[in-house]
Amino acid sequence: MSAVLYTRVPEALKQALTAHAAGRGLSQTRAIVELLEQGLAGSRDERSLAKLEGKLARSQGALAATRVRVRELEGALQAAREREEQSARTYAAFAARARQVLASCPRCTKSVRGSDLLVSGRCPHCGHPVTELLAPAPRSALDQTEYLALLGALGLLTGLALASAGEEAG
C-alpha cells in the first residue's frame, strides 16, 4: 500500500534528485523513497551510535581504572613476595642457630643445642634444666661468642614474634 506525499523542494534539490534517479536507472518516486528510507535509517543509527559511543567511553574509563588497580595490586604482590623471601631467610637463619651446639649440660656435660635451650629449656639427654646457661657465670659453659650468638637468636625470635603479631593485626 502506498500513500501520496506532496512536498515543495528547492529547484537545486529537485535537479540533484533527477540526476540521482537517472544515474541509477530509477524513477524519481523510487529514488525519493530509497533516499528517505536511507535517511530515516541513518537517523535511527545516529541515536544508536551516540548510545554506543557513550557506552564505549564508560568502558574505556572502567578499563583505565582497572589498569591502575592492577598496577597497584602488582606492586602490593611484589612487596608481599619480598616480605616472604625475607621471612624465609630469617627462618632459615633461626633454624641454623637452633641446630648449633651452644654449650654443655651442667649435669651430664653432653651437648646442648640452641633449640634445647630456647624451646624445651632442658637437656635432651638427662632432662636437667639448662636455663641457667642464659646468664653467663664466671665459669659458664658458654664462651662470649656463643653467648652473643644466643642473644642474637633470642632477639631474632622476639623480632619475628613482633613482626608476625603486627602483620596479623594489620
PDB file of C-alpha atoms in Angstrom:
ATOM      1  CA  MET A   1       0.000   0.000   0.000  1.00  0.00           C
ATOM      2  CA  SER A   2       1.325   3.416  -0.793  1.00  0.00           C
ATOM      3  CA  ALA A   3       0.426   6.959   0.155  1.00  0.00           C
ATOM      4  CA  VAL A   4       0.892  10.251  -1.576  1.00  0.00           C
ATOM      5  CA  LEU A   5       3.202  12.860  -0.121  1.00  0.00           C
ATOM      6  CA  TYR A   6       3.259  16.343  -1.577  1.00  0.00           C
ATOM      7  CA  THR A   7       6.243  18.450  -0.742  1.00  0.00           C
ATOM      8  CA  ARG A   8       7.977  21.515  -2.112  1.00  0.00           C
ATOM      9  CA  VAL A   9      11.748  21.359  -2.534  1.00  0.00           C
ATOM     10  CA  PRO A  10      14.290  23.875  -3.814  1.00  0.00           C
ATOM     11  CA  GLU A  11      14.984  23.671  -7.556  1.00  0.00           C
ATOM     12  CA  ALA A  12      18.623  22.637  -6.970  1.00  0.00           C
ATOM     13  CA  LEU A  13      17.488  19.686  -4.799  1.00  0.00           C
ATOM     14  CA  LYS A  14      14.965  18.621  -7.494  1.00  0.00           C
ATOM     15  CA  GLN A  15      17.702  18.695 -10.138  1.00  0.00           C
ATOM     16  CA  ALA A  16      20.034  16.669  -7.897  1.00  0.00           C
ATOM     17  CA  LEU A  17      17.241  14.128  -7.318  1.00  0.00           C
ATOM     18  CA  THR A  18      16.580  13.873 -11.079  1.00  0.00           C
ATOM     19  CA  ALA A  19      20.307  13.290 -11.729  1.00  0.00           C
ATOM     20  CA  HIS A  20      20.478  10.699  -8.932  1.00  0.00           C
ATOM     21  CA  ALA A  21      17.467   8.781 -10.270  1.00  0.00           C
ATOM     22  CA  ALA A  22      18.783   8.872 -13.849  1.00  0.00           C
ATOM     23  CA  GLY A  23      22.242   7.709 -12.765  1.00  0.00           C
ATOM     24  CA  ARG A  24      20.737   4.648 -11.095  1.00  0.00           C
ATOM     25  CA  GLY A  25      18.015   3.941 -13.601  1.00  0.00           C
ATOM     26  CA  LEU A  26      15.194   4.687 -11.140  1.00  0.00           C
ATOM     27  CA  SER A  27      12.068   6.733 -11.338  1.00  0.00           C
ATOM     28  CA  GLN A  28      12.035   9.914  -9.337  1.00  0.00           C
ATOM     29  CA  THR A  29       9.444   8.407  -6.987  1.00  0.00           C
ATOM     30  CA  ARG A  30      11.554   5.273  -6.382  1.00  0.00           C
ATOM     31  CA  ALA A  31      14.691   7.386  -5.852  1.00  0.00           C
ATOM     32  CA  ILE A  32      12.876   9.603  -3.313  1.00  0.00           C
ATOM     33  CA  VAL A  33      11.573   6.530  -1.407  1.00  0.00           C
ATOM     34  CA  GLU A  34      15.064   4.951  -1.241  1.00  0.00           C
ATOM     35  CA  LEU A  35      16.710   8.193  -0.165  1.00  0.00           C
ATOM     36  CA  LEU A  36      14.079   8.800   2.535  1.00  0.00           C
ATOM     37  CA  GLU A  37      14.456   5.216   3.842  1.00  0.00           C
ATOM     38  CA  GLN A  38      18.227   5.631   3.984  1.00  0.00           C
ATOM     39  CA  GLY A  39      17.870   8.986   5.752  1.00  0.00           C
ATOM     40  CA  LEU A  40      15.478   7.570   8.354  1.00  0.00           C
ATOM     41  CA  ALA A  41      17.729   4.542   8.941  1.00  0.00           C
ATOM     42  CA  GLY A  42      20.704   6.862   9.347  1.00  0.00           C
ATOM     43  CA  SER A  43      18.760   8.948  11.839  1.00  0.00           C
ATOM     44  CA  ARG A  44      17.961   5.844  13.916  1.00  0.00           C
ATOM     45  CA  ASP A  45      21.561   4.673  13.641  1.00  0.00           C
ATOM     46  CA  GLU A  46      22.775   8.085  14.743  1.00  0.00           C
ATOM     47  CA  ARG A  47      20.924   7.703  18.051  1.00  0.00           C
ATOM     48  CA  SER A  48      22.218   4.144  18.430  1.00  0.00           C
ATOM     49  CA  LEU A  49      25.692   5.340  17.586  1.00  0.00           C
ATOM     50  CA  ALA A  50      25.503   8.003  20.303  1.00  0.00           C
ATOM     51  CA  LYS A  51      24.477   5.333  22.809  1.00  0.00           C
ATOM     52  CA  LEU A  52      27.306   3.068  21.682  1.00  0.00           C
ATOM     53  CA  GLU A  53      29.813   5.912  21.896  1.00  0.00           C
ATOM     54  CA  GLY A  54      28.641   6.666  25.451  1.00  0.00           C
ATOM     55  CA  LYS A  55      28.954   3.023  26.401  1.00  0.00           C
ATOM     56  CA  LEU A  56      32.417   2.889  24.837  1.00  0.00           C
ATOM     57  CA  ALA A  57      33.519   5.972  26.799  1.00  0.00           C
ATOM     58  CA  ARG A  58      32.271   4.417  30.064  1.00  0.00           C
ATOM     59  CA  SER A  59      34.004   1.132  29.231  1.00  0.00           C
ATOM     60  CA  GLN A  60      37.263   2.941  28.453  1.00  0.00           C
ATOM     61  CA  GLY A  61      37.052   4.746  31.798  1.00  0.00           C
ATOM     62  CA  ALA A  62      36.436   1.467  33.613  1.00  0.00           C
ATOM     63  CA  LEU A  63      39.352  -0.116  31.741  1.00  0.00           C
ATOM     64  CA  ALA A  64      41.689   2.713  32.745  1.00  0.00           C
ATOM     65  CA  ALA A  65      40.606   2.392  36.391  1.00  0.00           C
ATOM     66  CA  THR A  66      41.119  -1.377  36.237  1.00  0.00           C
ATOM     67  CA  ARG A  67      44.615  -0.926  34.802  1.00  0.00           C
ATOM     68  CA  VAL A  68      45.506   1.443  37.654  1.00  0.00           C
ATOM     69  CA  ARG A  69      44.173  -1.073  40.181  1.00  0.00           C
ATOM     70  CA  VAL A  70      46.151  -3.901  38.525  1.00  0.00           C
ATOM     71  CA  ARG A  71      49.362  -1.847  38.788  1.00  0.00           C
ATOM     72  CA  GLU A  72      48.631  -1.170  42.468  1.00  0.00           C
ATOM     73  CA  LEU A  73      47.976  -4.849  43.127  1.00  0.00           C
ATOM     74  CA  GLU A  74      51.125  -5.892  41.247  1.00  0.00           C
ATOM     75  CA  GLY A  75      53.123  -3.540  43.482  1.00  0.00           C
ATOM     76  CA  ALA A  76      51.482  -4.983  46.588  1.00  0.00           C
ATOM     77  CA  LEU A  77      52.171  -8.509  45.341  1.00  0.00           C
ATOM     78  CA  GLN A  78      55.835  -7.695  44.753  1.00  0.00           C
ATOM     79  CA  ALA A  79      56.117  -6.220  48.253  1.00  0.00           C
ATOM     80  CA  ALA A  80      54.476  -9.342  49.713  1.00  0.00           C
ATOM     81  CA  ARG A  81      56.903 -11.573  47.807  1.00  0.00           C
ATOM     82  CA  GLU A  82      59.849  -9.585  49.148  1.00  0.00           C
ATOM     83  CA  ARG A  83      58.492  -9.878  52.712  1.00  0.00           C
ATOM     84  CA  GLU A  84      58.014 -13.610  52.201  1.00  0.00           C
ATOM     85  CA  GLU A  85      61.594 -14.009  50.958  1.00  0.00           C
ATOM     86  CA  GLN A  86      62.908 -12.003  53.925  1.00  0.00           C
ATOM     87  CA  SER A  87      60.880 -14.140  56.322  1.00  0.00           C
ATOM     88  CA  ALA A  88      62.189 -17.324  54.685  1.00  0.00           C
ATOM     89  CA  ARG A  89      65.785 -16.103  55.089  1.00  0.00           C
ATOM     90  CA  THR A  90      65.097 -15.157  58.702  1.00  0.00           C
ATOM     91  CA  TYR A  91      63.531 -18.533  59.496  1.00  0.00           C
ATOM     92  CA  ALA A  92      66.404 -20.358  57.810  1.00  0.00           C
ATOM     93  CA  ALA A  93      68.925 -18.368  59.850  1.00  0.00           C
ATOM     94  CA  PHE A  94      66.987 -19.064  63.026  1.00  0.00           C
ATOM     95  CA  ALA A  95      66.801 -22.789  62.204  1.00  0.00           C
ATOM     96  CA  ALA A  96      70.571 -22.860  61.661  1.00  0.00           C
ATOM     97  CA  ARG A  97      71.114 -21.178  65.044  1.00  0.00           C
ATOM     98  CA  ALA A  98      68.709 -23.598  66.709  1.00  0.00           C
ATOM     99  CA  ARG A  99      70.760 -26.571  65.415  1.00  0.00           C
ATOM    100  CA  GLN A 100      74.019 -25.060  66.606  1.00  0.00           C
ATOM    101  CA  VAL A 101      75.680 -26.557  69.691  1.00  0.00           C
ATOM    102  CA  LEU A 102      75.790 -23.786  72.289  1.00  0.00           C
ATOM    103  CA  ALA A 103      77.069 -25.361  75.477  1.00  0.00           C
ATOM    104  CA  SER A 104      77.391 -28.477  77.575  1.00  0.00           C
ATOM    105  CA  CYS A 105      74.828 -29.581  80.111  1.00  0.00           C
ATOM    106  CA  PRO A 106      75.985 -28.654  83.638  1.00  0.00           C
ATOM    107  CA  ARG A 107      74.920 -32.079  84.927  1.00  0.00           C
ATOM    108  CA  CYS A 108      75.811 -34.663  82.207  1.00  0.00           C
ATOM    109  CA  THR A 109      78.230 -32.480  80.154  1.00  0.00           C
ATOM    110  CA  LYS A 110      76.668 -33.573  76.861  1.00  0.00           C
ATOM    111  CA  SER A 111      75.987 -31.065  74.072  1.00  0.00           C
ATOM    112  CA  VAL A 112      73.065 -28.672  74.346  1.00  0.00           C
ATOM    113  CA  ARG A 113      71.788 -27.087  71.146  1.00  0.00           C
ATOM    114  CA  GLY A 114      70.040 -23.750  70.680  1.00  0.00           C
ATOM    115  CA  SER A 115      66.684 -25.488  70.290  1.00  0.00           C
ATOM    116  CA  ASP A 116      67.172 -27.307  73.613  1.00  0.00           C
ATOM    117  CA  LEU A 117      67.848 -24.034  75.340  1.00  0.00           C
ATOM    118  CA  LEU A 118      65.135 -21.947  73.666  1.00  0.00           C
ATOM    119  CA  VAL A 119      62.313 -24.466  73.192  1.00  0.00           C
ATOM    120  CA  SER A 120      62.332 -27.055  75.967  1.00  0.00           C
ATOM    121  CA  GLY A 121      64.774 -25.425  78.389  1.00  0.00           C
ATOM    122  CA  ARG A 122      66.053 -28.885  79.346  1.00  0.00           C
ATOM    123  CA  CYS A 123      68.966 -31.108  78.412  1.00  0.00           C
ATOM    124  CA  PRO A 124      67.769 -33.676  75.846  1.00  0.00           C
ATOM    125  CA  HIS A 125      69.952 -36.343  77.479  1.00  0.00           C
ATOM    126  CA  CYS A 126      69.276 -36.038  81.204  1.00  0.00           C
ATOM    127  CA  GLY A 127      66.325 -33.611  81.394  1.00  0.00           C
ATOM    128  CA  HIS A 128      68.216 -31.168  83.634  1.00  0.00           C
ATOM    129  CA  PRO A 129      67.042 -27.539  83.243  1.00  0.00           C
ATOM    130  CA  VAL A 130      69.560 -25.599  81.170  1.00  0.00           C
ATOM    131  CA  THR A 131      68.061 -22.130  81.593  1.00  0.00           C
ATOM    132  CA  GLU A 132      70.945 -21.273  83.936  1.00  0.00           C
ATOM    133  CA  LEU A 133      73.089 -21.183  80.794  1.00  0.00           C
ATOM    134  CA  LEU A 134      71.298 -17.996  79.747  1.00  0.00           C
ATOM    135  CA  ALA A 135      73.035 -15.904  82.390  1.00  0.00           C
ATOM    136  CA  PRO A 136      76.785 -16.121  81.962  1.00  0.00           C
ATOM    137  CA  ALA A 137      78.658 -17.053  85.092  1.00  0.00           C
ATOM    138  CA  PRO A 138      82.396 -16.561  85.510  1.00  0.00           C
ATOM    139  CA  ARG A 139      82.948 -20.222  84.682  1.00  0.00           C
ATOM    140  CA  SER A 140      79.926 -20.650  82.397  1.00  0.00           C
ATOM    141  CA  ALA A 141      79.873 -23.349  79.741  1.00  0.00           C
ATOM    142  CA  LEU A 142      79.141 -20.598  77.197  1.00  0.00           C
ATOM    143  CA  ASP A 143      82.012 -18.554  75.881  1.00  0.00           C
ATOM    144  CA  GLN A 144      81.450 -14.933  74.851  1.00  0.00           C
ATOM    145  CA  THR A 145      80.875 -15.752  71.166  1.00  0.00           C
ATOM    146  CA  GLU A 146      78.304 -18.417  71.961  1.00  0.00           C
ATOM    147  CA  TYR A 147      76.576 -16.104  74.405  1.00  0.00           C
ATOM    148  CA  LEU A 148      76.332 -13.361  71.773  1.00  0.00           C
ATOM    149  CA  ALA A 149      75.005 -15.876  69.241  1.00  0.00           C
ATOM    150  CA  LEU A 150      72.372 -16.956  71.746  1.00  0.00           C
ATOM    151  CA  LEU A 151      71.351 -13.371  72.464  1.00  0.00           C
ATOM    152  CA  GLY A 152      71.165 -12.720  68.701  1.00  0.00           C
ATOM    153  CA  ALA A 153      68.920 -15.741  68.250  1.00  0.00           C
ATOM    154  CA  LEU A 154      66.679 -14.590  71.092  1.00  0.00           C
ATOM    155  CA  GLY A 155      66.496 -11.106  69.589  1.00  0.00           C
ATOM    156  CA  LEU A 156      65.652 -12.598  66.202  1.00  0.00           C
ATOM    157  CA  LEU A 157      62.939 -14.760  67.730  1.00  0.00           C
ATOM    158  CA  THR A 158      61.474 -11.751  69.523  1.00  0.00           C
ATOM    159  CA  GLY A 159      61.579  -9.699  66.322  1.00  0.00           C
ATOM    160  CA  LEU A 160      59.810 -12.460  64.401  1.00  0.00           C
ATOM    161  CA  ALA A 161      57.123 -12.710  67.037  1.00  0.00           C
ATOM    162  CA  LEU A 162      56.549  -8.951  66.983  1.00  0.00           C
ATOM    163  CA  ALA A 163      56.518  -8.834  63.163  1.00  0.00           C
ATOM    164  CA  SER A 164      54.028 -11.703  62.988  1.00  0.00           C
ATOM    165  CA  ALA A 165      51.803 -10.005  65.557  1.00  0.00           C
ATOM    166  CA  GLY A 166      51.971  -6.746  63.575  1.00  0.00           C
ATOM    167  CA  GLU A 167      51.056  -8.463  60.277  1.00  0.00           C
ATOM    168  CA  GLU A 168      48.118 -10.270  61.868  1.00  0.00           C
ATOM    169  CA  ALA A 169      46.845  -7.013  63.387  1.00  0.00           C
ATOM    170  CA  GLY A 170      47.275  -5.064  60.079  1.00  0.00           C
TER     171      GLY A 170
END
